[in-house]
């Protein structure tokens, strides 16, 4: 029998194609990939269906297939998938920053509680099409391409019928579940938009309701009377065409708020602790903007600053698509790292990968720092200041010049002040009566724009003398601000410090008393703050303070008492008064402040007599704004301490231990300052009564 002369060649080609080296270059069969998909989340499709598709690819091997498509011929799911895979491999799209960020892979993240860089932050399996998606961005991309190719060539998604079956199939499709991913792939792979024709009624209704045209970041200032709002808050304002045309017409705007989904039945300490350590999930809330704004301006009485984000319309649309596909995720909420502000940076990072905003934050994400960062990155356009109700009432008080002297001698002035301060009698607001529009701004902006504030962190170095010993202090404060710091950008009289420590190096060689150690921890503060709501101002609320710290104190119960490091918890409640001449045309309070507190403190430490002492007394002081660069503060503390009964004749059970202090700060600029601190303890049973120090302060 004679063989066809071409048969050996055909057999050779077949053998070559079936060899292992050749198969390595062939695309993975669709059936193999399908095993990795979570089939329960995908609608049924026909992998052999064909549909004309128009795409453009750079390499010559793909160009032939593209010519067939452009000429109107049909293409199968396998052919389409093979074509896409080639471009994905050529452009290494699986490692593209945008793709990885849409999946919550953050290779450059600095978060303390962040997961490994090779793993997505999302634990929810419904967020991934591949069973390996959380660990492998490439596997998730390939699974996405498989699902997209099947749906693009499936009759059910090209059928124009609107039966309930078809509608539900569309809502469950990858086009509708992950519109941001699909939009990015469409642009990156140059997929013809006309071919992605699945209808998404739920997504369309959502987008139609929000009608996003523009995004703005809204900053609500710090509010110490609610500890969870003490660090300020940011949210996104979603503007429609009508509110873009007139920013005061807010009835068609929405607020996107990333917050903690906490248990309202938990006590505040439990609530705060769980929020700090990620024991609560996060939640994305989208509410009518007037409702959210009224809460800040009228309920909390916090000024707001609104900054239009410098984003293109297409970037706004893509951010909202990404919000749609992530709004139902349950992820841990961390008060200091994954919070309202970090989510805004993350959303912008999805559409502006080159700027890597979130990675530029340190280990704590603070709302005011986020606003400053966006400003440095030229992402803030127009700015709008909206005063709170109490700020407007304060402007009325300023206009009538109701000074404390007048209030002390004229009953009519007191009556006028009370009428102005009353929200019931004086319902002035920045919002209309129906809360659906903003009124024209009635006063000048206050000096509390967070863009203008000093940096959050602080480093100090000081030289001083305690008794007969010289020393050097080196300190650090993570945040925020005390009453002597540079005032611009913060709420008036704002006082909140946290995560601060000071180490003292003594220049002495003697071995007596506390100076046996040349290096000591002088102070370690977890939190310390005071909320000032002057009784003669329009601010509501009480004047109070609290502190949790480790600090060195003089034990006055024994002769020649020496200083010891103790744990200290304190609480104050009292009254404050503002006086002086306020800035013209603003709702700022007068610049000077005096206060009186009733204070209670508990301290414990091995160096104290009996290991503890409790005290109660009065703290009184005044803070004076000399000019924009110079401030002074004087305070007298009158604590009465009790250690418990003792039979020793030379040990006192209880005693007064007054302390007077004076502070003076001069601002070199917004990032540098000089400060003088002087303290004197009016107690004979201590080894050193006086302490004076000059320090250089650097904000960074």
PDB file of C-alpha atoms in Angstrom, residues 405-659:
ATOM      1  CA  UNK A 405     -17.839  93.421  82.162  1.00  0.00           C
ATOM      2  CA  UNK A 406     -21.177  94.308  80.629  1.00  0.00           C
ATOM      3  CA  UNK A 407     -22.578  90.966  81.677  1.00  0.00           C
ATOM      4  CA  UNK A 408     -21.540  91.597  85.245  1.00  0.00           C
ATOM      5  CA  UNK A 409     -23.383  94.902  85.587  1.00  0.00           C
ATOM      6  CA  UNK A 410     -26.282  94.863  83.151  1.00  0.00           C
ATOM      7  CA  UNK A 411     -29.191  92.444  83.481  1.00  0.00           C
ATOM      8  CA  UNK A 412     -30.369  93.384  79.981  1.00  0.00           C
ATOM      9  CA  UNK A 413     -27.066  92.282  78.512  1.00  0.00           C
ATOM     10  CA  UNK A 414     -27.348  88.916  80.277  1.00  0.00           C
ATOM     11  CA  UNK A 415     -30.867  88.482  78.954  1.00  0.00           C
ATOM     12  CA  UNK A 416     -29.743  89.334  75.437  1.00  0.00           C
ATOM     13  CA  UNK A 417     -26.872  86.849  75.683  1.00  0.00           C
ATOM     14  CA  UNK A 418     -29.163  84.051  76.856  1.00  0.00           C
ATOM     15  CA  UNK A 419     -31.599  84.725  74.040  1.00  0.00           C
ATOM     16  CA  UNK A 420     -28.836  84.591  71.443  1.00  0.00           C
ATOM     17  CA  UNK A 421     -27.315  81.416  72.907  1.00  0.00           C
ATOM     18  CA  UNK A 422     -30.640  79.561  72.963  1.00  0.00           C
ATOM     19  CA  UNK A 423     -31.112  77.330  69.936  1.00  0.00           C
ATOM     20  CA  UNK A 424     -34.863  77.345  70.586  1.00  0.00           C
ATOM     21  CA  UNK A 425     -35.172  81.133  70.726  1.00  0.00           C
ATOM     22  CA  UNK A 426     -32.569  81.828  68.044  1.00  0.00           C
ATOM     23  CA  UNK A 427     -32.826  79.188  65.337  1.00  0.00           C
ATOM     24  CA  UNK A 428     -30.164  80.706  63.096  1.00  0.00           C
ATOM     25  CA  UNK A 429     -28.453  78.189  60.813  1.00  0.00           C
ATOM     26  CA  UNK A 430     -26.420  77.792  57.654  1.00  0.00           C
ATOM     27  CA  UNK A 431     -29.217  75.578  56.323  1.00  0.00           C
ATOM     28  CA  UNK A 432     -32.672  76.541  55.143  1.00  0.00           C
ATOM     29  CA  UNK A 433     -35.732  75.881  57.284  1.00  0.00           C
ATOM     30  CA  UNK A 434     -36.392  72.586  55.510  1.00  0.00           C
ATOM     31  CA  UNK A 435     -32.669  71.672  55.636  1.00  0.00           C
ATOM     32  CA  UNK A 436     -32.639  71.105  51.865  1.00  0.00           C
ATOM     33  CA  UNK A 437     -30.386  74.011  50.900  1.00  0.00           C
ATOM     34  CA  UNK A 438     -27.456  76.012  52.196  1.00  0.00           C
ATOM     35  CA  UNK A 439     -27.965  79.708  52.770  1.00  0.00           C
ATOM     36  CA  UNK A 440     -25.517  82.298  51.584  1.00  0.00           C
ATOM     37  CA  UNK A 441     -22.638  82.443  54.030  1.00  0.00           C
ATOM     38  CA  UNK A 442     -23.352  85.126  56.606  1.00  0.00           C
ATOM     39  CA  UNK A 443     -19.921  85.491  58.270  1.00  0.00           C
ATOM     40  CA  UNK A 444     -16.235  85.289  57.398  1.00  0.00           C
ATOM     41  CA  UNK A 445     -14.445  81.938  57.786  1.00  0.00           C
ATOM     42  CA  UNK A 446     -12.934  81.137  61.140  1.00  0.00           C
ATOM     43  CA  UNK A 447      -9.239  80.356  61.474  1.00  0.00           C
ATOM     44  CA  UNK A 448      -9.875  76.613  61.664  1.00  0.00           C
ATOM     45  CA  UNK A 449      -9.180  75.432  58.112  1.00  0.00           C
ATOM     46  CA  UNK A 450      -7.253  72.154  58.607  1.00  0.00           C
ATOM     47  CA  UNK A 451      -5.100  72.943  55.578  1.00  0.00           C
ATOM     48  CA  UNK A 452      -3.438  75.698  57.659  1.00  0.00           C
ATOM     49  CA  UNK A 453      -2.636  73.722  60.797  1.00  0.00           C
ATOM     50  CA  UNK A 454       0.746  72.630  62.083  1.00  0.00           C
ATOM     51  CA  UNK A 455       1.780  69.002  61.384  1.00  0.00           C
ATOM     52  CA  UNK A 456       0.458  66.326  63.666  1.00  0.00           C
ATOM     53  CA  UNK A 457       3.662  64.849  65.121  1.00  0.00           C
ATOM     54  CA  UNK A 458       5.959  66.779  67.441  1.00  0.00           C
ATOM     55  CA  UNK A 459       9.553  66.297  68.536  1.00  0.00           C
ATOM     56  CA  UNK A 460      11.102  68.349  71.341  1.00  0.00           C
ATOM     57  CA  UNK A 461      14.505  68.869  72.872  1.00  0.00           C
ATOM     58  CA  UNK A 462      14.908  71.011  75.958  1.00  0.00           C
ATOM     59  CA  UNK A 463      17.476  72.089  78.516  1.00  0.00           C
ATOM     60  CA  UNK A 464      16.485  72.834  82.071  1.00  0.00           C
ATOM     61  CA  UNK A 465      17.236  72.812  85.762  1.00  0.00           C
ATOM     62  CA  UNK A 466      15.387  70.994  88.528  1.00  0.00           C
ATOM     63  CA  UNK A 467      16.578  72.081  91.932  1.00  0.00           C
ATOM     64  CA  UNK A 468      20.377  71.991  91.700  1.00  0.00           C
ATOM     65  CA  UNK A 469      20.519  69.512  88.802  1.00  0.00           C
ATOM     66  CA  UNK A 470      20.770  70.315  85.119  1.00  0.00           C
ATOM     67  CA  UNK A 471      19.082  68.096  82.572  1.00  0.00           C
ATOM     68  CA  UNK A 472      18.199  67.562  78.917  1.00  0.00           C
ATOM     69  CA  UNK A 473      14.712  66.470  77.858  1.00  0.00           C
ATOM     70  CA  UNK A 474      13.989  64.613  74.619  1.00  0.00           C
ATOM     71  CA  UNK A 475      10.326  64.112  73.773  1.00  0.00           C
ATOM     72  CA  UNK A 476       7.891  62.948  71.120  1.00  0.00           C
ATOM     73  CA  UNK A 477       4.150  63.450  70.704  1.00  0.00           C
ATOM     74  CA  UNK A 478       2.098  61.607  68.103  1.00  0.00           C
ATOM     75  CA  UNK A 479      -0.640  64.250  68.266  1.00  0.00           C
ATOM     76  CA  UNK A 480      -2.542  66.528  68.509  1.00  0.00           C
ATOM     77  CA  UNK A 481      -2.442  69.985  69.983  1.00  0.00           C
ATOM     78  CA  UNK A 482      -2.283  71.815  73.296  1.00  0.00           C
ATOM     79  CA  UNK A 483      -3.434  75.316  74.177  1.00  0.00           C
ATOM     80  CA  UNK A 484       0.010  76.873  73.595  1.00  0.00           C
ATOM     81  CA  UNK A 485       0.586  75.352  70.139  1.00  0.00           C
ATOM     82  CA  UNK A 486       0.223  77.337  66.904  1.00  0.00           C
ATOM     83  CA  UNK A 487      -3.501  78.089  66.759  1.00  0.00           C
ATOM     84  CA  UNK A 488      -4.291  78.236  63.017  1.00  0.00           C
ATOM     85  CA  UNK A 489      -6.314  75.339  61.629  1.00  0.00           C
ATOM     86  CA  UNK A 490      -7.637  73.989  64.928  1.00  0.00           C
ATOM     87  CA  UNK A 491     -10.886  74.637  66.797  1.00  0.00           C
ATOM     88  CA  UNK A 492     -10.468  77.458  69.261  1.00  0.00           C
ATOM     89  CA  UNK A 493      -8.928  76.429  72.621  1.00  0.00           C
ATOM     90  CA  UNK A 494      -8.539  72.870  71.323  1.00  0.00           C
ATOM     91  CA  UNK A 495      -6.529  70.704  73.718  1.00  0.00           C
ATOM     92  CA  UNK A 496      -5.949  67.015  72.992  1.00  0.00           C
ATOM     93  CA  UNK A 497      -2.640  65.154  73.301  1.00  0.00           C
ATOM     94  CA  UNK A 498      -1.985  61.458  72.817  1.00  0.00           C
ATOM     95  CA  UNK A 499       0.835  58.944  72.661  1.00  0.00           C
ATOM     96  CA  UNK A 500       3.519  61.247  74.036  1.00  0.00           C
ATOM     97  CA  UNK A 501       6.711  60.441  75.936  1.00  0.00           C
ATOM     98  CA  UNK A 502       9.635  62.378  77.390  1.00  0.00           C
ATOM     99  CA  UNK A 503      13.017  60.999  78.477  1.00  0.00           C
ATOM    100  CA  UNK A 504      15.175  63.069  80.818  1.00  0.00           C
ATOM    101  CA  UNK A 505      18.982  62.919  80.954  1.00  0.00           C
ATOM    102  CA  UNK A 506      20.391  64.400  84.181  1.00  0.00           C
ATOM    103  CA  UNK A 507      23.832  65.946  84.315  1.00  0.00           C
ATOM    104  CA  UNK A 508      24.809  64.803  87.808  1.00  0.00           C
ATOM    105  CA  UNK A 509      27.238  62.393  89.393  1.00  0.00           C
ATOM    106  CA  UNK A 510      25.825  62.167  92.909  1.00  0.00           C
ATOM    107  CA  UNK A 511      24.034  59.078  94.119  1.00  0.00           C
ATOM    108  CA  UNK A 512      21.393  60.521  96.340  1.00  0.00           C
ATOM    109  CA  UNK A 513      17.680  60.618  95.917  1.00  0.00           C
ATOM    110  CA  UNK A 514      16.041  60.126  92.568  1.00  0.00           C
ATOM    111  CA  UNK A 515      19.135  61.222  90.726  1.00  0.00           C
ATOM    112  CA  UNK A 516      20.877  57.882  91.162  1.00  0.00           C
ATOM    113  CA  UNK A 517      19.659  57.208  87.627  1.00  0.00           C
ATOM    114  CA  UNK A 518      21.129  59.437  84.973  1.00  0.00           C
ATOM    115  CA  UNK A 519      18.362  58.652  82.481  1.00  0.00           C
ATOM    116  CA  UNK A 520      14.703  58.528  83.525  1.00  0.00           C
ATOM    117  CA  UNK A 521      11.324  58.312  81.852  1.00  0.00           C
ATOM    118  CA  UNK A 522       9.789  61.634  82.756  1.00  0.00           C
ATOM    119  CA  UNK A 523       6.356  61.141  81.246  1.00  0.00           C
ATOM    120  CA  UNK A 524       4.389  58.761  79.016  1.00  0.00           C
ATOM    121  CA  UNK A 525       0.931  59.989  78.051  1.00  0.00           C
ATOM    122  CA  UNK A 526      -1.746  57.782  76.576  1.00  0.00           C
ATOM    123  CA  UNK A 527      -4.333  60.556  76.363  1.00  0.00           C
ATOM    124  CA  UNK A 528      -4.722  63.983  77.916  1.00  0.00           C
ATOM    125  CA  UNK A 529      -7.232  66.645  76.959  1.00  0.00           C
ATOM    126  CA  UNK A 530      -9.575  69.409  77.989  1.00  0.00           C
ATOM    127  CA  UNK A 531     -12.821  70.536  76.385  1.00  0.00           C
ATOM    128  CA  UNK A 532     -13.458  74.252  76.869  1.00  0.00           C
ATOM    129  CA  UNK A 533     -17.021  75.484  76.377  1.00  0.00           C
ATOM    130  CA  UNK A 534     -17.017  79.011  77.857  1.00  0.00           C
ATOM    131  CA  UNK A 535     -20.234  79.835  79.696  1.00  0.00           C
ATOM    132  CA  UNK A 536     -20.330  83.325  78.174  1.00  0.00           C
ATOM    133  CA  UNK A 537     -20.022  82.040  74.604  1.00  0.00           C
ATOM    134  CA  UNK A 538     -22.480  80.422  72.206  1.00  0.00           C
ATOM    135  CA  UNK A 539     -20.905  76.991  72.664  1.00  0.00           C
ATOM    136  CA  UNK A 540     -22.989  74.393  74.417  1.00  0.00           C
ATOM    137  CA  UNK A 541     -21.625  71.671  76.638  1.00  0.00           C
ATOM    138  CA  UNK A 542     -19.554  71.590  79.794  1.00  0.00           C
ATOM    139  CA  UNK A 543     -15.923  72.360  80.436  1.00  0.00           C
ATOM    140  CA  UNK A 544     -14.129  69.169  81.412  1.00  0.00           C
ATOM    141  CA  UNK A 545     -10.844  67.330  81.150  1.00  0.00           C
ATOM    142  CA  UNK A 546      -9.354  63.848  81.467  1.00  0.00           C
ATOM    143  CA  UNK A 547      -5.927  62.194  81.443  1.00  0.00           C
ATOM    144  CA  UNK A 548      -4.339  58.757  81.456  1.00  0.00           C
ATOM    145  CA  UNK A 549      -0.567  58.813  81.801  1.00  0.00           C
ATOM    146  CA  UNK A 550       2.570  57.701  83.590  1.00  0.00           C
ATOM    147  CA  UNK A 551       4.383  60.674  85.086  1.00  0.00           C
ATOM    148  CA  UNK A 552       6.971  61.558  87.699  1.00  0.00           C
ATOM    149  CA  UNK A 553       5.604  63.169  90.878  1.00  0.00           C
ATOM    150  CA  UNK A 554       6.996  64.310  94.192  1.00  0.00           C
ATOM    151  CA  UNK A 555       5.690  62.345  97.175  1.00  0.00           C
ATOM    152  CA  UNK A 556       5.052  64.928  99.889  1.00  0.00           C
ATOM    153  CA  UNK A 557       4.114  62.462 102.618  1.00  0.00           C
ATOM    154  CA  UNK A 558       7.678  61.940 103.850  1.00  0.00           C
ATOM    155  CA  UNK A 559      10.621  64.188 104.704  1.00  0.00           C
ATOM    156  CA  UNK A 560      12.865  64.961 101.717  1.00  0.00           C
ATOM    157  CA  UNK A 561      10.409  63.242  99.416  1.00  0.00           C
ATOM    158  CA  UNK A 562      11.822  62.243  96.055  1.00  0.00           C
ATOM    159  CA  UNK A 563      10.130  61.990  92.675  1.00  0.00           C
ATOM    160  CA  UNK A 564       8.744  58.676  91.435  1.00  0.00           C
ATOM    161  CA  UNK A 565       7.179  57.379  88.236  1.00  0.00           C
ATOM    162  CA  UNK A 566       3.501  56.602  88.839  1.00  0.00           C
ATOM    163  CA  UNK A 567       0.477  55.627  86.838  1.00  0.00           C
ATOM    164  CA  UNK A 568      -2.076  58.435  86.953  1.00  0.00           C
ATOM    165  CA  UNK A 569      -5.739  58.771  85.977  1.00  0.00           C
ATOM    166  CA  UNK A 570      -7.498  62.099  86.352  1.00  0.00           C
ATOM    167  CA  UNK A 571     -10.803  63.778  85.604  1.00  0.00           C
ATOM    168  CA  UNK A 572     -11.814  67.447  85.783  1.00  0.00           C
ATOM    169  CA  UNK A 573     -15.111  69.282  85.483  1.00  0.00           C
ATOM    170  CA  UNK A 574     -15.707  72.999  85.780  1.00  0.00           C
ATOM    171  CA  UNK A 575     -16.285  76.283  84.009  1.00  0.00           C
ATOM    172  CA  UNK A 576     -14.467  78.488  81.529  1.00  0.00           C
ATOM    173  CA  UNK A 577     -14.848  82.061  80.263  1.00  0.00           C
ATOM    174  CA  UNK A 578     -13.648  83.737  77.068  1.00  0.00           C
ATOM    175  CA  UNK A 579     -12.710  87.403  77.019  1.00  0.00           C
ATOM    176  CA  UNK A 580     -10.991  89.948  74.806  1.00  0.00           C
ATOM    177  CA  UNK A 581     -11.754  91.237  71.312  1.00  0.00           C
ATOM    178  CA  UNK A 582     -12.718  88.555  68.755  1.00  0.00           C
ATOM    179  CA  UNK A 583     -11.805  88.691  65.071  1.00  0.00           C
ATOM    180  CA  UNK A 584     -14.105  91.062  63.205  1.00  0.00           C
ATOM    181  CA  UNK A 585     -16.933  89.552  61.173  1.00  0.00           C
ATOM    182  CA  UNK A 586     -16.297  85.979  62.303  1.00  0.00           C
ATOM    183  CA  UNK A 587     -17.934  83.535  64.673  1.00  0.00           C
ATOM    184  CA  UNK A 588     -14.733  83.076  66.667  1.00  0.00           C
ATOM    185  CA  UNK A 589     -14.825  83.448  70.427  1.00  0.00           C
ATOM    186  CA  UNK A 590     -12.688  86.113  72.138  1.00  0.00           C
ATOM    187  CA  UNK A 591      -9.036  84.985  72.112  1.00  0.00           C
ATOM    188  CA  UNK A 592      -8.385  84.901  75.884  1.00  0.00           C
ATOM    189  CA  UNK A 593      -9.515  82.131  78.211  1.00  0.00           C
ATOM    190  CA  UNK A 594      -9.770  81.554  81.960  1.00  0.00           C
ATOM    191  CA  UNK A 595     -10.983  78.370  83.614  1.00  0.00           C
ATOM    192  CA  UNK A 596     -11.626  76.638  86.932  1.00  0.00           C
ATOM    193  CA  UNK A 597     -11.829  72.874  87.420  1.00  0.00           C
ATOM    194  CA  UNK A 598     -12.799  70.600  90.246  1.00  0.00           C
ATOM    195  CA  UNK A 599     -10.287  67.793  89.854  1.00  0.00           C
ATOM    196  CA  UNK A 600      -9.933  64.226  91.063  1.00  0.00           C
ATOM    197  CA  UNK A 601      -6.820  62.069  90.541  1.00  0.00           C
ATOM    198  CA  UNK A 602      -5.733  58.544  91.453  1.00  0.00           C
ATOM    199  CA  UNK A 603      -2.064  57.531  91.304  1.00  0.00           C
ATOM    200  CA  UNK A 604      -0.243  54.282  91.950  1.00  0.00           C
ATOM    201  CA  UNK A 605       3.451  53.392  92.022  1.00  0.00           C
ATOM    202  CA  UNK A 606       5.966  51.452  94.066  1.00  0.00           C
ATOM    203  CA  UNK A 607       7.790  54.628  95.123  1.00  0.00           C
ATOM    204  CA  UNK A 608       4.720  56.195  96.723  1.00  0.00           C
ATOM    205  CA  UNK A 609       3.945  55.868 100.397  1.00  0.00           C
ATOM    206  CA  UNK A 610       1.688  52.766 100.669  1.00  0.00           C
ATOM    207  CA  UNK A 611       1.949  52.471  96.871  1.00  0.00           C
ATOM    208  CA  UNK A 612      -0.908  54.823  96.065  1.00  0.00           C
ATOM    209  CA  UNK A 613      -2.507  58.182  96.678  1.00  0.00           C
ATOM    210  CA  UNK A 614      -5.801  59.803  95.718  1.00  0.00           C
ATOM    211  CA  UNK A 615      -6.334  63.505  95.419  1.00  0.00           C
ATOM    212  CA  UNK A 616      -9.060  66.072  94.983  1.00  0.00           C
ATOM    213  CA  UNK A 617      -8.806  69.795  94.559  1.00  0.00           C
ATOM    214  CA  UNK A 618      -9.071  72.786  92.299  1.00  0.00           C
ATOM    215  CA  UNK A 619      -7.161  73.661  89.116  1.00  0.00           C
ATOM    216  CA  UNK A 620      -7.465  77.237  87.887  1.00  0.00           C
ATOM    217  CA  UNK A 621      -5.681  79.146  85.157  1.00  0.00           C
ATOM    218  CA  UNK A 622      -5.714  81.558  82.256  1.00  0.00           C
ATOM    219  CA  UNK A 623      -4.434  81.371  78.717  1.00  0.00           C
ATOM    220  CA  UNK A 624      -3.540  84.648  76.971  1.00  0.00           C
ATOM    221  CA  UNK A 625      -3.065  85.195  73.238  1.00  0.00           C
ATOM    222  CA  UNK A 626      -0.467  87.992  73.137  1.00  0.00           C
ATOM    223  CA  UNK A 627      -0.320  88.033  69.321  1.00  0.00           C
ATOM    224  CA  UNK A 628      -0.459  85.547  66.447  1.00  0.00           C
ATOM    225  CA  UNK A 629       2.972  84.158  67.336  1.00  0.00           C
ATOM    226  CA  UNK A 630       3.086  84.431  71.124  1.00  0.00           C
ATOM    227  CA  UNK A 631       0.891  82.811  73.791  1.00  0.00           C
ATOM    228  CA  UNK A 632       1.160  82.442  77.560  1.00  0.00           C
ATOM    229  CA  UNK A 633      -0.609  80.258  80.096  1.00  0.00           C
ATOM    230  CA  UNK A 634      -0.510  80.271  83.902  1.00  0.00           C
ATOM    231  CA  UNK A 635      -2.111  77.696  86.171  1.00  0.00           C
ATOM    232  CA  UNK A 636      -2.393  76.931  89.872  1.00  0.00           C
ATOM    233  CA  UNK A 637      -3.185  73.386  91.015  1.00  0.00           C
ATOM    234  CA  UNK A 638      -4.399  72.853  94.584  1.00  0.00           C
ATOM    235  CA  UNK A 639      -4.625  69.068  95.143  1.00  0.00           C
ATOM    236  CA  UNK A 640      -5.202  67.537  98.549  1.00  0.00           C
ATOM    237  CA  UNK A 641      -3.623  64.067  98.698  1.00  0.00           C
ATOM    238  CA  UNK A 642      -4.484  61.063 100.861  1.00  0.00           C
ATOM    239  CA  UNK A 643      -2.285  57.938 101.208  1.00  0.00           C
ATOM    240  CA  UNK A 644      -4.174  56.036 103.880  1.00  0.00           C
ATOM    241  CA  UNK A 645      -3.594  55.996 107.633  1.00  0.00           C
ATOM    242  CA  UNK A 646      -0.095  55.468 109.009  1.00  0.00           C
ATOM    243  CA  UNK A 647       1.323  54.920 112.502  1.00  0.00           C
ATOM    244  CA  UNK A 648       4.715  56.400 111.618  1.00  0.00           C
ATOM    245  CA  UNK A 649       5.245  59.799 113.222  1.00  0.00           C
ATOM    246  CA  UNK A 650       7.269  61.258 110.357  1.00  0.00           C
ATOM    247  CA  UNK A 651       4.815  60.182 107.639  1.00  0.00           C
ATOM    248  CA  UNK A 652       1.742  62.228 106.780  1.00  0.00           C
ATOM    249  CA  UNK A 653      -1.491  60.527 105.802  1.00  0.00           C
ATOM    250  CA  UNK A 654      -2.824  63.554 103.926  1.00  0.00           C
ATOM    251  CA  UNK A 655      -1.567  66.965 102.874  1.00  0.00           C
ATOM    252  CA  UNK A 656      -1.913  69.870 100.439  1.00  0.00           C
ATOM    253  CA  UNK A 657       0.613  70.058  97.590  1.00  0.00           C
ATOM    254  CA  UNK A 658       0.042  73.246  95.536  1.00  0.00           C
ATOM    255  CA  UNK A 659       1.820  73.560  92.189  1.00  0.00           C
TER     256      UNK A 659
END
